[in-house]
JSON list of C-alpha atoms in Angstrom, two decimals:
[
{"chain": "A", "resi": 1, "resn": "PHE", "atom": "CA", "xyz": [37.95, 4.93, 6.22]},
{"chain": "A", "resi": 2, "resn": "PHE", "atom": "CA", "xyz": [38.41, 3.63, 9.77]},
{"chain": "A", "resi": 3, "resn": "SER", "atom": "CA", "xyz": [36.61, 6.62, 11.28]},
{"chain": "A", "resi": 4, "resn": "CYS", "atom": "CA", "xyz": [33.63, 6.08, 8.95]},
{"chain": "A", "resi": 5, "resn": "PHE", "atom": "CA", "xyz": [33.56, 2.38, 9.83]},
{"chain": "A", "resi": 6, "resn": "PHE", "atom": "CA", "xyz": [33.67, 3.22, 13.55]},
{"chain": "A", "resi": 7, "resn": "VAL", "atom": "CA", "xyz": [30.74, 5.64, 13.24]},
{"chain": "A", "resi": 8, "resn": "MET", "atom": "CA", "xyz": [28.62, 3.09, 11.34]},
{"chain": "A", "resi": 9, "resn": "GLN", "atom": "CA", "xyz": [29.26, 0.39, 13.96]},
{"chain": "A", "resi": 10, "resn": "THR", "atom": "CA", "xyz": [28.76, 2.52, 17.09]},
{"chain": "A", "resi": 11, "resn": "GLU", "atom": "CA", "xyz": [25.47, 2.13, 18.95]},
{"chain": "A", "resi": 12, "resn": "ARG", "atom": "CA", "xyz": [23.60, 5.29, 19.83]},
{"chain": "A", "resi": 13, "resn": "PRO", "atom": "CA", "xyz": [20.01, 6.50, 20.32]},
{"chain": "A", "resi": 14, "resn": "ILE", "atom": "CA", "xyz": [18.44, 7.18, 16.93]},
{"chain": "A", "resi": 15, "resn": "GLU", "atom": "CA", "xyz": [15.10, 8.95, 16.53]},
{"chain": "A", "resi": 16, "resn": "VAL", "atom": "CA", "xyz": [12.63, 7.80, 13.88]},
{"chain": "A", "resi": 17, "resn": "TYR", "atom": "CA", "xyz": [10.14, 10.32, 12.46]},
{"chain": "A", "resi": 18, "resn": "LEU", "atom": "CA", "xyz": [7.17, 9.84, 10.16]},
{"chain": "A", "resi": 19, "resn": "ASN", "atom": "CA", "xyz": [6.73, 12.83, 7.85]},
{"chain": "A", "resi": 20, "resn": "VAL", "atom": "CA", "xyz": [3.15, 13.11, 6.59]},
{"chain": "A", "resi": 21, "resn": "TYR", "atom": "CA", "xyz": [2.38, 15.21, 3.48]},
{"chain": "A", "resi": 22, "resn": "ASP", "atom": "CA", "xyz": [-0.92, 16.36, 2.01]},
{"chain": "A", "resi": 23, "resn": "LEU", "atom": "CA", "xyz": [-1.51, 15.00, -1.50]},
{"chain": "A", "resi": 24, "resn": "VAL", "atom": "CA", "xyz": [-4.68, 17.07, -2.03]},
{"chain": "A", "resi": 25, "resn": "GLU", "atom": "CA", "xyz": [-6.06, 20.31, -0.62]},
{"chain": "A", "resi": 26, "resn": "HIS", "atom": "CA", "xyz": [-9.30, 18.56, 0.35]},
{"chain": "A", "resi": 27, "resn": "ASN", "atom": "CA", "xyz": [-7.46, 16.97, 3.29]},
{"chain": "A", "resi": 28, "resn": "ARG", "atom": "CA", "xyz": [-8.21, 20.06, 5.35]},
{"chain": "A", "resi": 29, "resn": "TYR", "atom": "CA", "xyz": [-11.91, 19.19, 5.19]},
{"chain": "A", "resi": 30, "resn": "VAL", "atom": "CA", "xyz": [-11.66, 15.46, 5.95]},
{"chain": "A", "resi": 31, "resn": "HIS", "atom": "CA", "xyz": [-8.55, 15.16, 8.15]},
{"chain": "A", "resi": 32, "resn": "SER", "atom": "CA", "xyz": [-10.64, 15.78, 11.27]},
{"chain": "A", "resi": 33, "resn": "ILE", "atom": "CA", "xyz": [-12.72, 12.64, 10.60]},
{"chain": "A", "resi": 34, "resn": "GLY", "atom": "CA", "xyz": [-9.66, 10.46, 10.14]},
{"chain": "A", "resi": 35, "resn": "VAL", "atom": "CA", "xyz": [-9.34, 10.15, 6.35]},
{"chain": "A", "resi": 36, "resn": "GLY", "atom": "CA", "xyz": [-7.45, 11.88, 3.56]},
{"chain": "A", "resi": 37, "resn": "ALA", "atom": "CA", "xyz": [-4.90, 11.34, 0.81]},
{"chain": "A", "resi": 38, "resn": "TYR", "atom": "CA", "xyz": [-1.38, 11.38, 2.23]},
{"chain": "A", "resi": 39, "resn": "HIS", "atom": "CA", "xyz": [2.21, 10.69, 1.23]},
{"chain": "A", "resi": 40, "resn": "THR", "atom": "CA", "xyz": [4.67, 9.61, 3.91]},
{"chain": "A", "resi": 41, "resn": "GLY", "atom": "CA", "xyz": [8.38, 9.13, 4.36]},
{"chain": "A", "resi": 42, "resn": "VAL", "atom": "CA", "xyz": [10.43, 7.89, 7.31]},
{"chain": "A", "resi": 43, "resn": "GLU", "atom": "CA", "xyz": [13.12, 10.29, 8.49]},
{"chain": "A", "resi": 44, "resn": "ILE", "atom": "CA", "xyz": [16.20, 8.77, 10.12]},
{"chain": "A", "resi": 45, "resn": "MET", "atom": "CA", "xyz": [19.48, 10.55, 10.87]},
{"chain": "A", "resi": 46, "resn": "GLY", "atom": "CA", "xyz": [18.76, 13.44, 8.50]},
{"chain": "A", "resi": 47, "resn": "THR", "atom": "CA", "xyz": [17.60, 11.35, 5.54]},
{"chain": "A", "resi": 48, "resn": "GLU", "atom": "CA", "xyz": [14.04, 10.56, 4.50]},
{"chain": "A", "resi": 49, "resn": "TYR", "atom": "CA", "xyz": [13.16, 7.17, 2.98]},
{"chain": "A", "resi": 50, "resn": "SER", "atom": "CA", "xyz": [10.04, 6.49, 0.94]},
{"chain": "A", "resi": 51, "resn": "PHE", "atom": "CA", "xyz": [8.63, 4.34, -1.86]},
{"chain": "A", "resi": 52, "resn": "GLY", "atom": "CA", "xyz": [7.30, 5.13, -5.33]},
{"chain": "A", "resi": 53, "resn": "ARG", "atom": "CA", "xyz": [6.63, 3.62, -8.73]},
{"chain": "A", "resi": 54, "resn": "LEU", "atom": "CA", "xyz": [9.55, 3.00, -11.06]},
{"chain": "A", "resi": 55, "resn": "GLU", "atom": "CA", "xyz": [9.08, 1.44, -14.50]},
{"chain": "A", "resi": 56, "resn": "ILE", "atom": "CA", "xyz": [12.34, -0.52, -14.46]},
{"chain": "A", "resi": 57, "resn": "GLU", "atom": "CA", "xyz": [11.96, -4.28, -14.07]},
{"chain": "A", "resi": 58, "resn": "GLY", "atom": "CA", "xyz": [13.77, -5.57, -10.97]},
{"chain": "A", "resi": 59, "resn": "ALA", "atom": "CA", "xyz": [14.68, -2.13, -9.60]},
{"chain": "A", "resi": 60, "resn": "THR", "atom": "CA", "xyz": [13.58, -1.09, -6.13]},
{"chain": "A", "resi": 61, "resn": "GLY", "atom": "CA", "xyz": [11.09, 1.72, -5.65]},
{"chain": "A", "resi": 62, "resn": "VAL", "atom": "CA", "xyz": [12.67, 2.72, -2.32]},
{"chain": "A", "resi": 63, "resn": "PHE", "atom": "CA", "xyz": [14.36, 6.10, -2.54]},
{"chain": "A", "resi": 64, "resn": "GLU", "atom": "CA", "xyz": [15.86, 8.71, -0.24]},
{"chain": "A", "resi": 65, "resn": "CYS", "atom": "CA", "xyz": [15.57, 12.49, -0.23]},
{"chain": "A", "resi": 66, "resn": "PRO", "atom": "CA", "xyz": [16.10, 15.51, 2.05]},
{"chain": "A", "resi": 67, "resn": "PRO", "atom": "CA", "xyz": [13.59, 15.50, 4.94]},
{"chain": "A", "resi": 68, "resn": "LYS", "atom": "CA", "xyz": [10.36, 17.48, 4.66]},
{"chain": "A", "resi": 69, "resn": "SER", "atom": "CA", "xyz": [11.02, 18.49, 1.05]},
{"chain": "A", "resi": 70, "resn": "VAL", "atom": "CA", "xyz": [8.58, 16.44, -1.02]},
{"chain": "A", "resi": 71, "resn": "LEU", "atom": "CA", "xyz": [5.13, 18.05, -0.72]},
{"chain": "A", "resi": 72, "resn": "PRO", "atom": "CA", "xyz": [3.26, 20.39, 1.66]},
{"chain": "A", "resi": 73, "resn": "LEU", "atom": "CA", "xyz": [4.05, 18.94, 5.09]},
{"chain": "A", "resi": 74, "resn": "ARG", "atom": "CA", "xyz": [1.10, 18.25, 7.37]},
{"chain": "A", "resi": 75, "resn": "GLU", "atom": "CA", "xyz": [3.02, 16.98, 10.37]},
{"chain": "A", "resi": 76, "resn": "SER", "atom": "CA", "xyz": [6.18, 15.24, 11.49]},
{"chain": "A", "resi": 77, "resn": "ILE", "atom": "CA", "xyz": [5.50, 12.51, 14.06]},
{"chain": "A", "resi": 78, "resn": "LEU", "atom": "CA", "xyz": [8.17, 11.15, 16.38]},
{"chain": "A", "resi": 79, "resn": "MET", "atom": "CA", "xyz": [7.49, 7.43, 16.12]},
{"chain": "A", "resi": 80, "resn": "GLY", "atom": "CA", "xyz": [10.10, 6.47, 18.69]},
{"chain": "A", "resi": 81, "resn": "GLU", "atom": "CA", "xyz": [13.75, 6.06, 19.49]},
{"chain": "A", "resi": 82, "resn": "ILE", "atom": "CA", "xyz": [15.91, 3.01, 18.98]},
{"chain": "A", "resi": 83, "resn": "LYS", "atom": "CA", "xyz": [19.40, 2.33, 20.32]},
{"chain": "A", "resi": 84, "resn": "THR", "atom": "CA", "xyz": [21.28, 0.74, 17.47]},
{"chain": "A", "resi": 85, "resn": "THR", "atom": "CA", "xyz": [24.00, 1.34, 14.91]},
{"chain": "A", "resi": 86, "resn": "PRO", "atom": "CA", "xyz": [23.65, 3.26, 11.65]},
{"chain": "A", "resi": 87, "resn": "GLN", "atom": "CA", "xyz": [24.78, 0.07, 9.93]},
{"chain": "A", "resi": 88, "resn": "HIS", "atom": "CA", "xyz": [21.79, -1.79, 11.36]},
{"chain": "A", "resi": 89, "resn": "ILE", "atom": "CA", "xyz": [19.46, 0.92, 10.03]},
{"chain": "A", "resi": 90, "resn": "ALA", "atom": "CA", "xyz": [21.03, 0.61, 6.58]},
{"chain": "A", "resi": 91, "resn": "ASP", "atom": "CA", "xyz": [20.72, -3.18, 6.69]},
{"chain": "A", "resi": 92, "resn": "VAL", "atom": "CA", "xyz": [17.01, -3.01, 7.57]},
{"chain": "A", "resi": 93, "resn": "ILE", "atom": "CA", "xyz": [16.30, -0.60, 4.72]},
{"chain": "A", "resi": 94, "resn": "ASP", "atom": "CA", "xyz": [18.29, -2.76, 2.29]},
{"chain": "A", "resi": 95, "resn": "SER", "atom": "CA", "xyz": [16.30, -5.83, 3.38]},
{"chain": "A", "resi": 96, "resn": "LEU", "atom": "CA", "xyz": [13.04, -4.08, 2.42]},
{"chain": "A", "resi": 97, "resn": "LYS", "atom": "CA", "xyz": [14.19, -2.96, -1.02]},
{"chain": "A", "resi": 98, "resn": "PRO", "atom": "CA", "xyz": [13.58, -6.32, -2.77]},
{"chain": "A", "resi": 99, "resn": "GLU", "atom": "CA", "xyz": [10.09, -6.45, -1.23]},
{"chain": "A", "resi": 100, "resn": "PHE", "atom": "CA", "xyz": [9.19, -3.01, -2.59]},
{"chain": "A", "resi": 101, "resn": "LEU", "atom": "CA", "xyz": [10.13, -3.09, -6.26]},
{"chain": "A", "resi": 102, "resn": "GLY", "atom": "CA", "xyz": [9.22, -0.07, -8.33]},
{"chain": "A", "resi": 103, "resn": "THR", "atom": "CA", "xyz": [6.95, -2.08, -10.61]},
{"chain": "A", "resi": 104, "resn": "SER", "atom": "CA", "xyz": [5.00, -3.47, -7.62]},
{"chain": "A", "resi": 105, "resn": "TYR", "atom": "CA", "xyz": [3.70, -0.03, -6.59]},
{"chain": "A", "resi": 106, "resn": "GLN", "atom": "CA", "xyz": [-0.10, 0.10, -6.46]},
{"chain": "A", "resi": 107, "resn": "VAL", "atom": "CA", "xyz": [-2.12, 3.05, -5.19]},
{"chain": "A", "resi": 108, "resn": "LEU", "atom": "CA", "xyz": [-4.47, 1.08, -2.95]},
{"chain": "A", "resi": 109, "resn": "THR", "atom": "CA", "xyz": [-2.61, -2.02, -1.85]},
{"chain": "A", "resi": 110, "resn": "ARG", "atom": "CA", "xyz": [1.12, -1.19, -2.02]},
{"chain": "A", "resi": 111, "resn": "ASN", "atom": "CA", "xyz": [1.94, 2.49, -1.72]},
{"chain": "A", "resi": 112, "resn": "CYS", "atom": "CA", "xyz": [4.40, 4.74, 0.12]},
{"chain": "A", "resi": 113, "resn": "ASN", "atom": "CA", "xyz": [2.41, 4.37, 3.35]},
{"chain": "A", "resi": 114, "resn": "HIS", "atom": "CA", "xyz": [2.73, 0.59, 3.26]},
{"chain": "A", "resi": 115, "resn": "PHE", "atom": "CA", "xyz": [6.51, 0.99, 3.02]},
{"chain": "A", "resi": 116, "resn": "SER", "atom": "CA", "xyz": [6.60, 3.50, 5.89]},
{"chain": "A", "resi": 117, "resn": "ASP", "atom": "CA", "xyz": [4.56, 1.11, 8.00]},
{"chain": "A", "resi": 118, "resn": "ALA", "atom": "CA", "xyz": [6.85, -1.83, 7.18]},
{"chain": "A", "resi": 119, "resn": "LEU", "atom": "CA", "xyz": [9.99, 0.18, 8.04]},
{"chain": "A", "resi": 120, "resn": "CYS", "atom": "CA", "xyz": [8.56, 1.42, 11.35]},
{"chain": "A", "resi": 121, "resn": "ARG", "atom": "CA", "xyz": [7.50, -2.10, 12.25]},
{"chain": "A", "resi": 122, "resn": "GLN", "atom": "CA", "xyz": [10.98, -3.44, 11.52]},
{"chain": "A", "resi": 123, "resn": "LEU", "atom": "CA", "xyz": [12.76, -0.76, 13.54]},
{"chain": "A", "resi": 124, "resn": "LEU", "atom": "CA", "xyz": [10.33, 0.01, 16.36]},
{"chain": "A", "resi": 125, "resn": "GLY", "atom": "CA", "xyz": [7.78, -2.80, 16.37]},
{"chain": "A", "resi": 126, "resn": "GLN", "atom": "CA", "xyz": [4.86, -0.42, 15.86]},
{"chain": "A", "resi": 127, "resn": "SER", "atom": "CA", "xyz": [2.62, 0.72, 13.01]},
{"chain": "A", "resi": 128, "resn": "ILE", "atom": "CA", "xyz": [2.10, 4.19, 11.61]},
{"chain": "A", "resi": 129, "resn": "PRO", "atom": "CA", "xyz": [-1.13, 6.04, 12.58]},
{"chain": "A", "resi": 130, "resn": "ALA", "atom": "CA", "xyz": [-4.19, 4.42, 11.02]},
{"chain": "A", "resi": 131, "resn": "TYR", "atom": "CA", "xyz": [-5.56, 7.61, 9.46]},
{"chain": "A", "resi": 132, "resn": "VAL", "atom": "CA", "xyz": [-2.56, 7.88, 7.11]},
{"chain": "A", "resi": 133, "resn": "ASN", "atom": "CA", "xyz": [-3.60, 4.94, 4.93]},
{"chain": "A", "resi": 134, "resn": "ARG", "atom": "CA", "xyz": [-7.30, 4.62, 5.81]},
{"chain": "A", "resi": 135, "resn": "LEU", "atom": "CA", "xyz": [-8.44, 6.03, 2.46]},
{"chain": "A", "resi": 136, "resn": "SER", "atom": "CA", "xyz": [-6.54, 3.29, 0.61]},
{"chain": "A", "resi": 137, "resn": "TRP", "atom": "CA", "xyz": [-8.09, 0.68, 2.90]},
{"chain": "A", "resi": 138, "resn": "LEU", "atom": "CA", "xyz": [-11.58, 2.00, 2.20]},
{"chain": "A", "resi": 139, "resn": "GLY", "atom": "CA", "xyz": [-10.82, 2.12, -1.51]},
{"chain": "A", "resi": 140, "resn": "THR", "atom": "CA", "xyz": [-10.22, -1.62, -1.64]},
{"chain": "A", "resi": 141, "resn": "PHE", "atom": "CA", "xyz": [-13.94, -2.14, -0.95]},
{"chain": "A", "resi": 142, "resn": "VAL", "atom": "CA", "xyz": [-15.05, -0.10, -3.97]},
{"chain": "A", "resi": 143, "resn": "GLN", "atom": "CA", "xyz": [-12.39, -0.92, -6.55]},
{"chain": "A", "resi": 144, "resn": "CYS", "atom": "CA", "xyz": [-15.03, -1.64, -9.19]},
{"chain": "A", "resi": 145, "resn": "LEU", "atom": "CA", "xyz": [-16.11, 2.02, -8.99]},
{"chain": "A", "resi": 146, "resn": "LEU", "atom": "CA", "xyz": [-12.60, 3.41, -9.45]},
{"chain": "A", "resi": 147, "resn": "PRO", "atom": "CA", "xyz": [-10.54, 4.07, -12.61]},
{"chain": "A", "resi": 148, "resn": "PRO", "atom": "CA", "xyz": [-8.28, 1.20, -13.77]},
{"chain": "A", "resi": 149, "resn": "GLU", "atom": "CA", "xyz": [-5.13, 2.86, -12.43]},
{"chain": "A", "resi": 150, "resn": "PHE", "atom": "CA", "xyz": [-6.54, 2.62, -8.90]},
{"chain": "A", "resi": 151, "resn": "GLN", "atom": "CA", "xyz": [-7.41, -1.06, -9.17]},
{"chain": "A", "resi": 152, "resn": "SER", "atom": "CA", "xyz": [-5.26, -4.03, -8.24]},
{"chain": "A", "resi": 153, "resn": "ASN", "atom": "CA", "xyz": [-3.46, -5.83, -11.02]},
{"chain": "A", "resi": 154, "resn": "VAL", "atom": "CA", "xyz": [-5.18, -9.05, -12.06]},
{"chain": "A", "resi": 155, "resn": "PRO", "atom": "CA", "xyz": [-3.91, -11.80, -14.35]},
{"chain": "A", "resi": 156, "resn": "GLU", "atom": "CA", "xyz": [-5.01, -11.55, -17.98]},
{"chain": "A", "resi": 157, "resn": "GLN", "atom": "CA", "xyz": [-6.27, -15.12, -17.97]},
{"chain": "A", "resi": 158, "resn": "ILE", "atom": "CA", "xyz": [-7.62, -17.36, -15.23]},
{"chain": "A", "resi": 159, "resn": "PRO", "atom": "CA", "xyz": [-5.78, -20.71, -15.25]},
{"chain": "A", "resi": 160, "resn": "VAL", "atom": "CA", "xyz": [-7.94, -23.68, -16.20]},
{"chain": "A", "resi": 161, "resn": "PRO", "atom": "CA", "xyz": [-8.03, -26.17, -13.29]},
{"chain": "A", "resi": 162, "resn": "PRO", "atom": "CA", "xyz": [-6.98, -29.76, -14.03]},
{"chain": "A", "resi": 163, "resn": "ASN", "atom": "CA", "xyz": [-9.68, -32.31, -14.83]},
{"chain": "A", "resi": 164, "resn": "ARG", "atom": "CA", "xyz": [-10.62, -34.02, -11.56]},
{"chain": "A", "resi": 165, "resn": "PHE", "atom": "CA", "xyz": [-13.11, -36.48, -13.04]},
{"chain": "A", "resi": 166, "resn": "PRO", "atom": "CA", "xyz": [-12.41, -39.65, -15.03]},
{"chain": "A", "resi": 167, "resn": "GLY", "atom": "CA", "xyz": [-13.79, -40.16, -18.50]},
{"chain": "A", "resi": 168, "resn": "ASN", "atom": "CA", "xyz": [-13.51, -38.57, -21.89]},
{"chain": "A", "resi": 169, "resn": "PRO", "atom": "CA", "xyz": [-13.88, -34.77, -21.68]},
{"chain": "A", "resi": 170, "resn": "SER", "atom": "CA", "xyz": [-15.22, -34.71, -25.24]},
{"chain": "A", "resi": 171, "resn": "LYS", "atom": "CA", "xyz": [-18.48, -36.21, -23.97]},
{"chain": "A", "resi": 172, "resn": "LEU", "atom": "CA", "xyz": [-19.38, -32.82, -22.49]},
{"chain": "A", "resi": 173, "resn": "SER", "atom": "CA", "xyz": [-19.92, -31.51, -26.00]},
{"chain": "A", "resi": 174, "resn": "GLU", "atom": "CA", "xyz": [-22.52, -34.19, -26.59]},
{"chain": "A", "resi": 175, "resn": "VAL", "atom": "CA", "xyz": [-24.89, -32.72, -23.99]},
{"chain": "A", "resi": 176, "resn": "PRO", "atom": "CA", "xyz": [-27.89, -31.13, -25.75]},
{"chain": "A", "resi": 177, "resn": "ASP", "atom": "CA", "xyz": [-27.83, -27.34, -25.77]},
{"chain": "A", "resi": 178, "resn": "ALA", "atom": "CA", "xyz": [-31.18, -27.25, -24.01]},
{"chain": "A", "resi": 179, "resn": "ASN", "atom": "CA", "xyz": [-29.64, -28.76, -20.88]},
{"chain": "A", "resi": 180, "resn": "VAL", "atom": "CA", "xyz": [-26.71, -26.33, -20.74]},
{"chain": "A", "resi": 181, "resn": "LYS", "atom": "CA", "xyz": [-27.49, -23.19, -18.79]},
{"chain": "A", "resi": 182, "resn": "SER", "atom": "CA", "xyz": [-25.09, -20.27, -18.87]},
{"chain": "A", "resi": 183, "resn": "LYS", "atom": "CA", "xyz": [-25.48, -16.87, -17.32]},
{"chain": "A", "resi": 184, "resn": "SER", "atom": "CA", "xyz": [-23.47, -13.75, -18.06]},
{"chain": "A", "resi": 185, "resn": "LEU", "atom": "CA", "xyz": [-23.49, -10.55, -16.06]},
{"chain": "A", "resi": 186, "resn": "THR", "atom": "CA", "xyz": [-25.75, -7.93, -17.56]},
{"chain": "A", "resi": 187, "resn": "GLU", "atom": "CA", "xyz": [-25.25, -4.19, -17.23]},
{"chain": "A", "resi": 188, "resn": "GLU", "atom": "CA", "xyz": [-28.00, -4.21, -14.59]},
{"chain": "A", "resi": 189, "resn": "ASP", "atom": "CA", "xyz": [-26.13, -6.88, -12.59]},
{"chain": "A", "resi": 190, "resn": "LEU", "atom": "CA", "xyz": [-22.94, -4.80, -12.68]},
{"chain": "A", "resi": 191, "resn": "THR", "atom": "CA", "xyz": [-24.81, -1.68, -11.57]},
{"chain": "A", "resi": 192, "resn": "GLN", "atom": "CA", "xyz": [-26.36, -3.53, -8.62]},
{"chain": "A", "resi": 193, "resn": "ARG", "atom": "CA", "xyz": [-22.96, -4.93, -7.63]},
{"chain": "A", "resi": 194, "resn": "ARG", "atom": "CA", "xyz": [-21.41, -1.45, -7.69]},
{"chain": "A", "resi": 195, "resn": "GLU", "atom": "CA", "xyz": [-24.24, -0.12, -5.53]},
{"chain": "A", "resi": 196, "resn": "ARG", "atom": "CA", "xyz": [-23.75, -2.90, -2.97]},
{"chain": "A", "resi": 197, "resn": "HIS", "atom": "CA", "xyz": [-20.01, -2.16, -2.76]},
{"chain": "A", "resi": 198, "resn": "ALA", "atom": "CA", "xyz": [-20.67, 1.56, -2.39]},
{"chain": "A", "resi": 199, "resn": "ARG", "atom": "CA", "xyz": [-23.22, 0.99, 0.42]},
{"chain": "A", "resi": 200, "resn": "ALA", "atom": "CA", "xyz": [-20.78, -1.32, 2.21]},
{"chain": "A", "resi": 201, "resn": "ALA", "atom": "CA", "xyz": [-18.00, 1.27, 1.98]},
{"chain": "A", "resi": 202, "resn": "MET", "atom": "CA", "xyz": [-20.24, 4.05, 3.31]},
{"chain": "A", "resi": 203, "resn": "LYS", "atom": "CA", "xyz": [-21.31, 1.82, 6.21]},
{"chain": "A", "resi": 204, "resn": "ARG", "atom": "CA", "xyz": [-17.67, 1.15, 7.11]},
{"chain": "A", "resi": 205, "resn": "LEU", "atom": "CA", "xyz": [-16.87, 4.87, 6.89]},
{"chain": "A", "resi": 206, "resn": "GLN", "atom": "CA", "xyz": [-19.78, 5.68, 9.25]},
{"chain": "A", "resi": 207, "resn": "GLN", "atom": "CA", "xyz": [-18.51, 3.08, 11.73]},
{"chain": "A", "resi": 208, "resn": "ILE", "atom": "CA", "xyz": [-15.04, 4.67, 11.65]},
{"chain": "A", "resi": 209, "resn": "GLN", "atom": "CA", "xyz": [-16.48, 8.12, 12.27]}
]
């Protein structure tokens, strides 16, 4: 017990690696232009830490596994070295677990790469390479064109704001129908909106290239 406690409390240089995995084979065609679909995990002292979806309310999505064992490995990047104790490493990871609950996982806005970035920032004060999560960033601009599972969660109902004007609200119903103008989005409006989002995303992609 005392030897284990001593090891956990002893400062030493600890290397931090980012292991980047290919999620799809198409990465070999687009990796050179700085995009692709990737999974990442942070390797520290022989253990890899990552984040995934877990359908258990209140449970963290942070998990650990043997290094370089998840998917086809693209590269292992030495992010840096930190002189600290193993206990400090464990404390930092534990502090992130409540922030990355399994039910909060979202492909575009809260995925494994967001966790890897948060952990590297906490330990080393630096972000992971931008290309790793660039596809998710671009996807946020065209969410309306993507399947529901790729879109951010939205509340089922929009809260009704409180009445900010004095008077009897029932008087609104007394306004003649001819003076009430309402407009709903038509299928043509939705198509035009999707096209604008797609053009904006392509423009951003060209700027990145």
